[in-house]
Amino acid sequence: MSKTADKLRLVPNQLTANLTEKLFSQSPKSAATEQGFIGHDRAKEALDFGLSMDAVGFNVFAMGEHGTGRLTLIKQMLAQLSASQETPAEWCYINNFDDNHAPFKLYLSPGDGKQLLARMNTFIDELIDLFPEIFDNPGYQRKKSAVDREFNQKYDEAISIVEETALKESVVLFEEAGEIGFSMLVDGKALDDKEFASLEEEQRTEFYKRLSLLEDLLSEQLLELPLWKRISSDKLRKLKYETAEQGIKPLLKELEHEFASNIGVLKYLVKVKEHVVDAVLEILADESNENPNDKDNRKLMVEQFLPNLLVSRNPEEGSPVVYEENPTYQNLFGHVDFSSFQGAAYSSYRSIRPGALHKANGGYLLLDAEKLLGQPLVWAKLKLALKTQQIIIENPYSEFSQPGSYSLQPEKIPFKVKVVLLGDPEIYYTLQEYDQEFTELFRVLADFDRYLTFSESNLIAYANLIRQRARKYNYPVVSDDAVVELVRYSLRRAEHQEKISSNIVQINDLLDEANYLWLKNNGEGELTGQYINLALKAKQRRTGRMSETWLSEIKERQVLINTQGQKIAKVNGLTVLEIGDSVFGTPARITATVYAGSEGVTDIEREVDLGKSIHSKGVLLLTGYLGHKYGQGLPVTISANIAIEQSYGHIDGDSASMAELCALISAITLLPIDQGLAITGSINQHGEVQSIGGVNEKIEGFYQLCKDTGLTGSQGVIVPMTNMINLMLSQEVINAVEQGQFSIYAVEDIDQALELLMNTTAGEISRTGRYPRKSIHALVLEKLAKFSDLLTGGDE
């Protein structure tokens, strides 16, 4: 069978991509030219459309794997797009003097917000400088004195009448500590309490009678005293208000003139005009405050009159681009801070804080879909904001708060933002399936490719990206052979000789590790391919404990795998184990047993619930193959069991179906299988071999086992021919193939695999419908015929 083996054996240049250092010499090693983004043309077209489309609902979902450059490309495109667009408006919250719970919004042109804040701060400072000193003005003092004199005149006239009447009755009137009293007058002298007490009873009684009459007269004369006081207070209050108003009026006129072009600010200043005088008189001109503090007074004025600018804009910066890395409710929609005053919670319009929606308003907002969906209430509120085109700042848990708790209800702000969600395909298709609103709001899909086209221009551009990163972080010059190894690693990650992995992050990580090793090795000269290979080996060493443990168990015969000799109904299948960062291939013994019966092929893994659906499908296909291949002339009556030995976990995938069929045919024919060969591949019902995944790890896993147990030159791996394009093997395996120590065979159908494993001709059916004697298929038919005779009793 050497002809079959020679025909199917792959040569070294088929085991990896053809890369030359000469190609990458076209990439500048030290030039500082900026390399643009590579590939993803479909996604670029979708982004061009979605980001420029103004209609509601045309938000973008950027679908792709992490590390494919989605965020970088989107940021690059948005940087160019936003720079050419107008800067959006600024928004403030201002005090609602009539209802402090419901602050008003205020629209401002870009850049006007800081100007308004500066002028309002100046305005408050001017008020503090003006009051209460304005009331020391001589004109104000004269008017105040006139009001006081008017009140005093009426009061004095009333007191004079009572005083004259009292003197006629030998009683003197006096005022002490603001109170009016009467004392008896004897010989022109007012008696004190002791002298009054020494008078005769009749004299004291007579005095009391006079006193009663005088008090009645006093009450009558001062009956209108409260009215006089109220009139006087009103006049003084009006005088104070008018004086303050006249002092503030020029300041407000100046403000109105500066912001004459902004109707919103003018309306706000009208409100300020209506309330500022009262605030000034209450705060700055409070006569009851004996020790006024300008700092405290200013704080009180700021709390009432200084606008709360949510986000300031530079008129020259264009539309904003915001990437919110932690999309919590507060970070997105803003929140209201609370302060504690005498044990009670207090807040105001000045405590409103903006979120990412405010910052991105009028521009673009980038969000990670997985993080967004992981936050409670956020997804529903974001959809509501996009549908209503309004931003609402509220406490999402307000309905669970204690009754009567203080809360603000700020006026809603108009909202116009292009949202770009970054997520993987699973999230996109799940939302599309179960969330109708998602389909309405995110109508543009930017689908990022997992791979880049293997072209000369792309390879050179890829090299430019690698060297660009090296220059950015002051790494040494990356040599051409180092670029070759990095590109080879990228092809390996893509599992394809003609597809470059778009996950540049993995390449960057390897470059970073190689630079570390270069520095550790004195850091001289260029960063060559040697350091890339050292970095790869170090990475494999860090994550290789599981694979080494598995191989050691095989060498210790804890796991029964043979790499030499021949066995009937036993074949070395190949599996890939992925545990965290560790991905490695390892052989698994697949065995089969057959006996006369009609139960068909039994998958032991399925029977014990270890085999998942795809693996079970692969085993069921074997029955289809047996029936199609051998059941045309006789009933296929067989009972068979197939198992992956010493497997104690769940198994999925159909990559073992070719190996299982080989083990089954070996059990039927009793032809031994070469244990120096391992096999992987999927088959269909017609015996055609189909592609599988993880082909490189599987080959390298079996090679490592053969190397550890001793290479004989006859060992190798059988893979599907359709997987040849996926071969990106390590240089160690390629060298072993080149030296004839290890072989890799590519097969198209099950016959070629059977011939390699059993060293026997599979046999082709003749025109008479027979296979050659002692061919594999002839032996199968012979055994099946015997089983059939046993079950039916044969011809009597």
mmCIF file of C-alpha atoms in Angstrom, residues 191-514:
data_model
loop_
_atom_site.group_PDB
_atom_site.id
_atom_site.type_symbol
_atom_site.label_atom_id
_atom_site.label_comp_id
_atom_site.label_asym_id
_atom_site.label_seq_id
_atom_site.Cartn_x
_atom_site.Cartn_y
_atom_site.Cartn_z
ATOM 1 C CA LEU A 191 -44.413 109.914 93.720
ATOM 2 C CA ASP A 192 -42.502 106.651 93.643
ATOM 3 C CA ASP A 193 -44.035 103.344 94.726
ATOM 4 C CA LYS A 194 -42.990 103.724 98.386
ATOM 5 C CA GLU A 195 -44.351 107.236 98.658
ATOM 6 C CA PHE A 196 -47.577 106.249 96.890
ATOM 7 C CA ALA A 197 -48.044 103.371 99.344
ATOM 8 C CA SER A 198 -47.837 105.766 102.332
ATOM 9 C CA LEU A 199 -50.851 107.823 101.087
ATOM 10 C CA GLU A 200 -54.271 107.573 102.587
ATOM 11 C CA GLU A 201 -56.643 104.967 101.212
ATOM 12 C CA GLU A 202 -58.991 107.627 99.903
ATOM 13 C CA GLN A 203 -56.164 109.306 97.979
ATOM 14 C CA ARG A 204 -55.057 106.038 96.401
ATOM 15 C CA THR A 205 -58.648 105.172 95.441
ATOM 16 C CA GLU A 206 -59.063 108.553 93.829
ATOM 17 C CA PHE A 207 -55.812 108.049 91.886
ATOM 18 C CA TYR A 208 -56.989 104.701 90.560
ATOM 19 C CA LYS A 209 -60.170 106.297 89.276
ATOM 20 C CA ARG A 210 -58.177 108.932 87.453
ATOM 21 C CA LEU A 211 -55.785 106.264 86.157
ATOM 22 C CA SER A 212 -58.648 104.255 84.680
ATOM 23 C CA LEU A 213 -59.921 107.292 82.814
ATOM 24 C CA LEU A 214 -56.447 108.106 81.525
ATOM 25 C CA GLU A 215 -55.821 104.551 80.306
ATOM 26 C CA ASP A 216 -59.108 104.627 78.434
ATOM 27 C CA LEU A 217 -58.052 107.890 76.864
ATOM 28 C CA LEU A 218 -54.627 106.453 75.971
ATOM 29 C CA SER A 219 -56.197 103.392 74.342
ATOM 30 C CA GLU A 220 -58.523 105.639 72.397
ATOM 31 C CA GLN A 221 -55.699 107.863 71.172
ATOM 32 C CA LEU A 222 -53.444 104.912 70.219
ATOM 33 C CA LEU A 223 -56.239 102.847 68.693
ATOM 34 C CA GLU A 224 -54.755 103.279 65.208
ATOM 35 C CA LEU A 225 -51.162 102.673 66.294
ATOM 36 C CA PRO A 226 -50.946 99.198 64.579
ATOM 37 C CA LEU A 227 -52.244 100.769 61.399
ATOM 38 C CA TRP A 228 -49.668 103.562 61.644
ATOM 39 C CA LYS A 229 -46.926 100.953 62.155
ATOM 40 C CA ARG A 230 -48.146 98.841 59.224
ATOM 41 C CA ILE A 231 -48.333 101.874 56.968
ATOM 42 C CA SER A 232 -44.882 102.952 58.070
ATOM 43 C CA SER A 233 -43.465 99.419 57.562
ATOM 44 C CA ASP A 234 -45.082 99.191 54.139
ATOM 45 C CA LYS A 235 -43.615 102.520 53.137
ATOM 46 C CA LEU A 236 -40.184 101.512 54.402
ATOM 47 C CA ARG A 237 -40.427 98.124 52.666
ATOM 48 C CA LYS A 238 -41.518 99.772 49.429
ATOM 49 C CA LEU A 239 -38.746 102.305 49.755
ATOM 50 C CA LYS A 240 -36.237 99.519 50.350
ATOM 51 C CA TYR A 241 -37.570 97.483 47.382
ATOM 52 C CA GLU A 242 -37.546 100.446 45.029
ATOM 53 C CA THR A 243 -34.057 101.432 46.132
ATOM 54 C CA ALA A 244 -32.797 97.845 45.597
ATOM 55 C CA GLU A 245 -34.631 97.619 42.272
ATOM 56 C CA GLN A 246 -33.098 100.826 41.036
ATOM 57 C CA GLY A 247 -29.660 99.585 42.043
ATOM 58 C CA ILE A 248 -30.065 96.183 40.351
ATOM 59 C CA LYS A 249 -31.737 97.470 37.187
ATOM 60 C CA PRO A 250 -28.539 98.670 35.430
ATOM 61 C CA LEU A 251 -26.835 95.348 36.178
ATOM 62 C CA LEU A 252 -29.675 93.378 34.597
ATOM 63 C CA LYS A 253 -29.782 95.753 31.611
ATOM 64 C CA GLU A 254 -26.128 95.002 30.963
ATOM 65 C CA LEU A 255 -26.804 91.247 31.109
ATOM 66 C CA GLU A 256 -29.768 91.536 28.756
ATOM 67 C CA HIS A 257 -27.671 93.494 26.289
ATOM 68 C CA GLU A 258 -24.901 90.859 26.282
ATOM 69 C CA PHE A 259 -27.317 87.976 25.612
ATOM 70 C CA ALA A 260 -29.775 89.822 23.408
ATOM 71 C CA SER A 261 -29.484 87.169 20.675
ATOM 72 C CA ASN A 262 -30.565 84.293 22.941
ATOM 73 C CA ILE A 263 -34.283 84.350 23.627
ATOM 74 C CA GLY A 264 -33.973 81.576 26.215
ATOM 75 C CA VAL A 265 -31.468 83.559 28.283
ATOM 76 C CA LEU A 266 -33.612 86.706 28.024
ATOM 77 C CA LYS A 267 -36.630 84.795 29.342
ATOM 78 C CA TYR A 268 -34.469 83.494 32.156
ATOM 79 C CA LEU A 269 -33.313 87.029 33.003
ATOM 80 C CA VAL A 270 -36.947 88.154 33.169
ATOM 81 C CA LYS A 271 -37.517 85.483 35.813
ATOM 82 C CA VAL A 272 -34.363 86.594 37.622
ATOM 83 C CA LYS A 273 -35.608 90.191 37.538
ATOM 84 C CA GLU A 274 -38.867 89.158 39.179
ATOM 85 C CA HIS A 275 -37.188 87.423 42.099
ATOM 86 C CA VAL A 276 -33.713 88.859 42.566
ATOM 87 C CA VAL A 277 -34.839 91.933 44.566
ATOM 88 C CA ASP A 278 -36.672 89.806 47.115
ATOM 89 C CA ALA A 279 -33.662 87.472 47.385
ATOM 90 C CA VAL A 280 -31.263 90.387 47.827
ATOM 91 C CA LEU A 281 -33.420 91.952 50.558
ATOM 92 C CA GLU A 282 -33.773 88.595 52.310
ATOM 93 C CA ILE A 283 -30.158 87.488 52.051
ATOM 94 C CA LEU A 284 -27.887 90.492 51.534
ATOM 95 C CA ALA A 285 -29.890 93.235 53.268
ATOM 96 C CA ASP A 286 -31.093 91.297 56.268
ATOM 97 C CA GLU A 287 -30.839 93.799 59.147
ATOM 98 C CA SER A 288 -31.431 91.038 61.703
ATOM 99 C CA ASN A 289 -28.099 89.493 60.738
ATOM 100 C CA GLU A 290 -25.601 91.405 62.842
ATOM 101 C CA ASN A 291 -22.548 89.591 61.440
ATOM 102 C CA PRO A 292 -23.097 89.089 57.699
ATOM 103 C CA ASN A 293 -20.731 86.634 55.972
ATOM 104 C CA ASP A 294 -20.106 87.346 52.299
ATOM 105 C CA LYS A 295 -19.082 83.739 51.625
ATOM 106 C CA ASP A 296 -22.311 82.305 53.046
ATOM 107 C CA ASN A 297 -24.398 85.007 51.367
ATOM 108 C CA ARG A 298 -22.771 84.310 48.033
ATOM 109 C CA LYS A 299 -23.458 80.586 48.383
ATOM 110 C CA LEU A 300 -27.146 81.325 49.017
ATOM 111 C CA MET A 301 -27.328 83.583 45.973
ATOM 112 C CA VAL A 302 -25.558 81.004 43.786
ATOM 113 C CA GLU A 303 -28.058 78.341 44.877
ATOM 114 C CA GLN A 304 -30.871 80.474 43.474
ATOM 115 C CA PHE A 305 -29.519 82.292 40.438
ATOM 116 C CA LEU A 306 -26.448 80.554 38.963
ATOM 117 C CA PRO A 307 -27.388 78.211 36.070
ATOM 118 C CA ASN A 308 -26.261 74.583 36.251
ATOM 119 C CA LEU A 309 -24.352 73.995 33.002
ATOM 120 C CA LEU A 310 -24.557 70.260 32.266
ATOM 121 C CA VAL A 311 -21.981 70.015 29.457
ATOM 122 C CA SER A 312 -19.867 72.801 27.988
ATOM 123 C CA ARG A 313 -18.985 72.737 24.292
ATOM 124 C CA ASN A 314 -16.135 74.167 22.266
ATOM 125 C CA PRO A 315 -17.696 75.800 19.172
ATOM 126 C CA GLU A 316 -14.802 74.468 17.051
ATOM 127 C CA GLU A 317 -14.833 70.832 18.223
ATOM 128 C CA GLY A 318 -17.704 69.549 16.072
ATOM 129 C CA SER A 319 -20.187 66.942 17.252
ATOM 130 C CA PRO A 320 -19.223 64.954 20.386
ATOM 131 C CA VAL A 321 -18.120 61.300 20.340
ATOM 132 C CA VAL A 322 -18.560 59.570 23.710
ATOM 133 C CA TYR A 323 -17.587 55.998 24.615
ATOM 134 C CA GLU A 324 -19.127 55.034 27.949
ATOM 135 C CA GLU A 325 -17.145 52.084 29.279
ATOM 136 C CA ASN A 326 -19.354 51.557 32.341
ATOM 137 C CA PRO A 327 -22.970 52.101 31.228
ATOM 138 C CA THR A 328 -24.701 52.155 34.605
ATOM 139 C CA TYR A 329 -27.991 53.991 34.964
ATOM 140 C CA GLN A 330 -26.394 57.060 36.552
ATOM 141 C CA ASN A 331 -23.477 57.136 34.115
ATOM 142 C CA LEU A 332 -25.865 57.119 31.160
ATOM 143 C CA PHE A 333 -28.862 59.188 32.239
ATOM 144 C CA GLY A 334 -27.360 61.408 34.931
ATOM 145 C CA HIS A 335 -28.500 61.741 38.515
ATOM 146 C CA VAL A 336 -29.342 64.181 41.292
ATOM 147 C CA ASP A 337 -27.011 64.564 44.263
ATOM 148 C CA PHE A 338 -28.477 64.960 47.725
ATOM 149 C CA SER A 339 -27.169 66.812 50.746
ATOM 150 C CA SER A 340 -28.138 66.388 54.366
ATOM 151 C CA PHE A 341 -29.421 69.365 56.364
ATOM 152 C CA GLN A 342 -30.501 68.894 59.977
ATOM 153 C CA GLY A 343 -31.130 65.218 59.343
ATOM 154 C CA ALA A 344 -33.214 65.709 56.190
ATOM 155 C CA ALA A 345 -32.216 65.100 52.572
ATOM 156 C CA TYR A 346 -32.029 68.228 50.446
ATOM 157 C CA SER A 347 -31.381 68.826 46.774
ATOM 158 C CA SER A 348 -31.749 71.549 44.154
ATOM 159 C CA TYR A 349 -31.338 72.156 40.444
ATOM 160 C CA ARG A 350 -27.664 72.855 41.147
ATOM 161 C CA SER A 351 -27.229 69.199 42.197
ATOM 162 C CA ILE A 352 -28.259 67.741 38.825
ATOM 163 C CA ARG A 353 -25.380 65.822 37.252
ATOM 164 C CA PRO A 354 -25.176 64.897 33.540
ATOM 165 C CA GLY A 355 -24.789 61.412 32.064
ATOM 166 C CA ALA A 356 -23.269 60.090 28.856
ATOM 167 C CA LEU A 357 -26.515 60.864 26.996
ATOM 168 C CA HIS A 358 -26.126 64.560 27.853
ATOM 169 C CA LYS A 359 -22.465 64.549 26.886
ATOM 170 C CA ALA A 360 -23.149 62.829 23.557
ATOM 171 C CA ASN A 361 -26.320 64.805 22.770
ATOM 172 C CA GLY A 362 -26.101 66.013 19.185
ATOM 173 C CA GLY A 363 -23.352 63.521 18.390
ATOM 174 C CA TYR A 364 -22.453 59.858 18.798
ATOM 175 C CA LEU A 365 -22.582 57.444 21.726
ATOM 176 C CA LEU A 366 -20.645 54.152 21.773
ATOM 177 C CA LEU A 367 -21.743 51.418 24.182
ATOM 178 C CA ASP A 368 -20.742 47.827 24.875
ATOM 179 C CA ALA A 369 -23.908 45.755 24.428
ATOM 180 C CA GLU A 370 -22.971 43.053 26.949
ATOM 181 C CA LYS A 371 -22.214 45.571 29.698
ATOM 182 C CA LEU A 372 -25.337 47.557 28.848
ATOM 183 C CA LEU A 373 -27.659 44.557 29.036
ATOM 184 C CA GLY A 374 -26.066 43.524 32.327
ATOM 185 C CA GLN A 375 -27.260 46.700 34.053
ATOM 186 C CA PRO A 376 -30.767 46.733 35.570
ATOM 187 C CA LEU A 377 -33.360 49.026 33.916
ATOM 188 C CA VAL A 378 -30.804 50.613 31.568
ATOM 189 C CA TRP A 379 -31.807 48.887 28.321
ATOM 190 C CA ALA A 380 -35.499 49.755 28.663
ATOM 191 C CA LYS A 381 -34.753 53.403 29.525
ATOM 192 C CA LEU A 382 -32.302 53.756 26.633
ATOM 193 C CA LYS A 383 -34.894 52.475 24.172
ATOM 194 C CA LEU A 384 -37.424 54.918 25.628
ATOM 195 C CA ALA A 385 -34.993 57.822 25.209
ATOM 196 C CA LEU A 386 -34.293 56.834 21.594
ATOM 197 C CA LYS A 387 -38.016 56.523 20.808
ATOM 198 C CA THR A 388 -39.162 59.733 22.519
ATOM 199 C CA GLN A 389 -35.948 61.634 21.717
ATOM 200 C CA GLN A 390 -35.947 63.068 25.226
ATOM 201 C CA ILE A 391 -33.628 62.660 28.201
ATOM 202 C CA ILE A 392 -35.314 62.198 31.557
ATOM 203 C CA ILE A 393 -33.319 62.502 34.772
ATOM 204 C CA GLU A 394 -35.057 60.545 37.480
ATOM 205 C CA ASN A 395 -34.429 58.075 40.246
ATOM 206 C CA PRO A 396 -35.181 54.649 38.745
ATOM 207 C CA TYR A 397 -36.060 53.324 42.183
ATOM 208 C CA SER A 398 -38.229 56.277 43.263
ATOM 209 C CA GLU A 399 -41.342 54.100 43.461
ATOM 210 C CA PHE A 400 -39.608 52.053 46.144
ATOM 211 C CA SER A 401 -38.580 55.115 48.167
ATOM 212 C CA GLN A 402 -40.261 56.175 51.387
ATOM 213 C CA PRO A 403 -43.413 58.281 50.944
ATOM 214 C CA GLY A 404 -42.758 61.999 51.144
ATOM 215 C CA SER A 405 -39.079 61.742 50.207
ATOM 216 C CA TYR A 406 -37.741 64.799 48.399
ATOM 217 C CA SER A 407 -37.154 64.431 44.678
ATOM 218 C CA LEU A 408 -36.633 66.624 41.644
ATOM 219 C CA GLN A 409 -38.433 66.380 38.324
ATOM 220 C CA PRO A 410 -36.187 68.302 35.897
ATOM 221 C CA GLU A 411 -37.681 69.345 32.597
ATOM 222 C CA LYS A 412 -36.999 66.879 29.769
ATOM 223 C CA ILE A 413 -34.173 67.769 27.384
ATOM 224 C CA PRO A 414 -34.454 67.130 23.608
ATOM 225 C CA PHE A 415 -32.259 64.214 22.646
ATOM 226 C CA LYS A 416 -30.666 63.447 19.289
ATOM 227 C CA VAL A 417 -27.845 60.912 19.337
ATOM 228 C CA LYS A 418 -26.563 58.216 17.015
ATOM 229 C CA VAL A 419 -25.973 55.158 19.217
ATOM 230 C CA VAL A 420 -23.446 52.499 18.224
ATOM 231 C CA LEU A 421 -23.717 49.225 20.132
ATOM 232 C CA LEU A 422 -20.718 46.896 20.098
ATOM 233 C CA GLY A 423 -21.528 43.230 20.620
ATOM 234 C CA ASP A 424 -21.034 39.687 19.428
ATOM 235 C CA PRO A 425 -23.322 37.778 17.038
ATOM 236 C CA GLU A 426 -25.065 35.912 19.866
ATOM 237 C CA ILE A 427 -26.271 39.146 21.456
ATOM 238 C CA TYR A 428 -27.344 40.630 18.119
ATOM 239 C CA TYR A 429 -29.401 37.658 16.977
ATOM 240 C CA THR A 430 -30.925 37.158 20.437
ATOM 241 C CA LEU A 431 -32.112 40.775 20.562
ATOM 242 C CA GLN A 432 -33.349 40.593 16.991
ATOM 243 C CA GLU A 433 -35.334 37.465 17.823
ATOM 244 C CA TYR A 434 -36.876 38.511 21.127
ATOM 245 C CA ASP A 435 -36.946 42.328 21.170
ATOM 246 C CA GLN A 436 -39.057 44.003 18.501
ATOM 247 C CA GLU A 437 -38.003 47.478 19.623
ATOM 248 C CA PHE A 438 -34.365 46.572 18.998
ATOM 249 C CA THR A 439 -35.161 45.904 15.334
ATOM 250 C CA GLU A 440 -36.935 49.270 15.096
ATOM 251 C CA LEU A 441 -34.171 51.264 16.757
ATOM 252 C CA PHE A 442 -31.017 49.524 15.453
ATOM 253 C CA ARG A 443 -31.688 49.088 11.766
ATOM 254 C CA VAL A 444 -28.077 49.112 10.597
ATOM 255 C CA LEU A 445 -25.810 46.098 11.102
ATOM 256 C CA ALA A 446 -22.070 46.642 10.713
ATOM 257 C CA ASP A 447 -20.779 43.080 10.448
ATOM 258 C CA PHE A 448 -17.045 42.902 11.142
ATOM 259 C CA ASP A 449 -15.155 40.047 9.514
ATOM 260 C CA ARG A 450 -13.212 37.533 11.544
ATOM 261 C CA TYR A 451 -10.620 37.333 8.790
ATOM 262 C CA LEU A 452 -8.776 39.561 6.353
ATOM 263 C CA THR A 453 -8.140 38.620 2.737
ATOM 264 C CA PHE A 454 -4.719 37.083 2.112
ATOM 265 C CA SER A 455 -3.419 39.600 -0.432
ATOM 266 C CA GLU A 456 -0.070 41.283 -0.911
ATOM 267 C CA SER A 457 -1.489 44.719 -0.104
ATOM 268 C CA ASN A 458 -3.145 43.464 3.082
ATOM 269 C CA LEU A 459 0.004 41.651 4.202
ATOM 270 C CA ILE A 460 2.098 44.808 3.722
ATOM 271 C CA ALA A 461 -0.538 46.875 5.542
ATOM 272 C CA TYR A 462 -0.555 44.296 8.352
ATOM 273 C CA ALA A 463 3.217 44.616 8.647
ATOM 274 C CA ASN A 464 2.805 48.398 8.774
ATOM 275 C CA LEU A 465 0.384 48.042 11.703
ATOM 276 C CA ILE A 466 2.849 45.831 13.564
ATOM 277 C CA ARG A 467 5.720 48.258 13.043
ATOM 278 C CA GLN A 468 3.483 51.224 13.811
ATOM 279 C CA ARG A 469 2.765 49.752 17.238
ATOM 280 C CA ALA A 470 6.468 49.135 17.781
ATOM 281 C CA ARG A 471 7.217 52.810 17.042
ATOM 282 C CA LYS A 472 4.367 53.968 19.268
ATOM 283 C CA TYR A 473 5.770 52.144 22.300
ATOM 284 C CA ASN A 474 9.449 52.706 21.456
ATOM 285 C CA TYR A 475 10.133 49.049 20.688
ATOM 286 C CA PRO A 476 13.166 48.138 18.597
ATOM 287 C CA VAL A 477 12.869 47.896 14.834
ATOM 288 C CA VAL A 478 10.860 44.788 13.933
ATOM 289 C CA SER A 479 12.794 42.725 11.401
ATOM 290 C CA ASP A 480 11.245 41.155 8.315
ATOM 291 C CA ASP A 481 11.559 37.633 9.713
ATOM 292 C CA ALA A 482 9.816 38.757 12.907
ATOM 293 C CA VAL A 483 6.925 40.099 10.803
ATOM 294 C CA VAL A 484 6.802 36.758 8.984
ATOM 295 C CA GLU A 485 6.430 34.919 12.302
ATOM 296 C CA LEU A 486 3.761 37.338 13.547
ATOM 297 C CA VAL A 487 1.761 36.993 10.330
ATOM 298 C CA ARG A 488 2.209 33.224 10.497
ATOM 299 C CA TYR A 489 0.806 33.327 14.041
ATOM 300 C CA SER A 490 -2.144 35.354 12.778
ATOM 301 C CA LEU A 491 -2.812 32.761 10.061
ATOM 302 C CA ARG A 492 -2.580 30.045 12.708
ATOM 303 C CA ARG A 493 -5.162 31.852 14.837
ATOM 304 C CA ALA A 494 -7.411 32.000 11.782
ATOM 305 C CA GLU A 495 -6.706 28.305 11.037
ATOM 306 C CA HIS A 496 -6.312 29.104 7.373
ATOM 307 C CA GLN A 497 -3.400 29.524 4.956
ATOM 308 C CA GLU A 498 -5.181 32.279 3.068
ATOM 309 C CA LYS A 499 -7.014 34.154 5.822
ATOM 310 C CA ILE A 500 -5.454 36.580 8.277
ATOM 311 C CA SER A 501 -7.044 36.798 11.699
ATOM 312 C CA SER A 502 -8.558 40.237 12.194
ATOM 313 C CA ASN A 503 -7.920 39.942 15.927
ATOM 314 C CA ILE A 504 -4.906 42.255 16.023
ATOM 315 C CA VAL A 505 -4.951 42.273 19.844
ATOM 316 C CA GLN A 506 -3.499 38.750 19.943
ATOM 317 C CA ILE A 507 -0.686 39.807 17.605
ATOM 318 C CA ASN A 508 -0.011 42.899 19.707
ATOM 319 C CA ASP A 509 0.199 40.764 22.842
ATOM 320 C CA LEU A 510 2.757 38.483 21.204
ATOM 321 C CA LEU A 511 4.775 41.490 20.029
ATOM 322 C CA ASP A 512 4.741 42.897 23.572
ATOM 323 C CA GLU A 513 6.008 39.617 24.997
ATOM 324 C CA ALA A 514 8.735 39.402 22.346
#
